[in-house]
């Protein structure tokens, strides 16, 4: 049994803060600070360049990849770390398109995170030759997967509404129509149980600074199904994805299996923080996290709807159809969120009108849910949000 009182103690959370934004940036695992300091002082400081061998920096992307793989139902040696999620989206798409050369359409949905759509647009422009991105409403994806689709690019959990796609079902449909399925797990990894192998996913990508708590700018991950590992050709053919980087050959030969999805020098300090964070995950069961997350989100929805009836639930009411976040709509959503943050309840705002709250059972419990419900009710009852300073948009919302 996962002990959620014990896991909370593994995180640094500032006094007086109810943190409901771990879906955007996970909080600091206490062990990460010491781990990064050790990497800086004992490894970088003392070992200098020899750290790549002596401290095992070069193996970190695949070692950490395997630890993340366990959380997303991936087979051993199918996940590697590096770069940002946007880059990993591009890599997965480029390889997947090349594996389905007679088709030209990337299918995604209008609930996808814009960066995924932008990367797809950019790739299509570079490829020319009729490649195009097609987007449909989230509930129309299944019907839109037809014989023209080369690749489906779907984010499992919608960043705005928390709506969760049925990965196994859509992957089966993609395969039945001859398409390749690329999944984005940005709001899934560490939030909900994922079974890439069971679903038969072809490629998957995700980030580590959200529910996996690697810190701002932490590297992303990419998964390639074992049946494609030796066939997928990397479009971003960097030296560390080469079969023999230190042979310094003049032309590229892809590395073994998932290693070929590496590009350049990995971010060692961020990976040190990520490894410390993943130690927390060794103590927990994803199924228990999910059960607890559903309890917390249900409690939050009931509380908010009872106390703040002018907020409209934007997330699916059925917990099986949503991830680990709850979103409400209100035309003054931005100002309401600023008023909440000023009172220590940190969520975030997504244009045009979404107040977003992430629930991470590792450090959020009933007391935080009830506290947030009460503060939100006060902000709404007394229109505490209606102040000019809460309406000035900051660069990051
Ligand atoms: C958070 C998120 C991103 C962010 O990409 P970065 O390259 O890490 O900035 C991309 N896609 C999705 C679906 C996300 O949720």
Short mmCIF file of C-alpha atoms and ligand atoms in Angstrom, two decimals, residues 84-87 89 112-113 115-116 155 157 159 184 186-187 207 209-210 218 220, ligand 1:
data_model
loop_
_atom_site.label_atom_id
_atom_site.label_comp_id
_atom_site.label_asym_id
_atom_site.label_seq_id
_atom_site.Cartn_x
_atom_site.Cartn_y
_atom_site.Cartn_z
CA UNK A 84 12.27 18.97 -24.82
CA UNK A 85 8.89 17.43 -25.49
CA UNK A 86 8.39 19.57 -28.60
CA UNK A 87 11.56 18.04 -30.08
CA UNK A 89 7.09 15.10 -30.81
CA UNK A 112 -4.06 19.04 -28.37
CA UNK A 113 -1.38 21.28 -26.92
CA UNK A 115 3.25 23.04 -29.55
CA UNK A 116 2.44 19.52 -30.82
CA UNK A 155 -2.32 13.67 -26.45
CA UNK A 157 -5.13 13.76 -21.53
CA UNK A 159 -4.24 19.90 -21.15
CA UNK A 184 1.73 12.24 -26.11
CA UNK A 186 2.55 14.90 -21.09
CA UNK A 187 -0.44 14.80 -18.73
CA UNK A 207 7.67 15.41 -20.33
CA UNK A 209 8.68 18.41 -15.30
CA UNK A 210 4.92 18.01 -14.84
CA UNK A 218 13.66 18.86 -17.18
CA UNK A 220 11.47 14.80 -22.15
C1 LIG B 1 3.50 20.64 -21.60
C2 LIG B 1 3.31 20.14 -22.99
C3 LIG B 1 4.26 20.43 -23.98
C4 LIG B 1 5.43 21.30 -23.71
O1 LIG B 1 6.51 21.03 -24.56
P1 LIG B 1 7.98 21.50 -24.17
O2 LIG B 1 8.77 21.28 -25.40
O3 LIG B 1 8.43 20.65 -23.02
O4 LIG B 1 7.91 22.94 -23.76
C5 LIG B 1 4.07 19.87 -25.24
N1 LIG B 1 2.98 19.09 -25.50
C6 LIG B 1 2.05 18.82 -24.56
C7 LIG B 1 0.88 17.95 -24.90
C8 LIG B 1 2.17 19.35 -23.28
O5 LIG B 1 1.24 19.12 -22.36
#
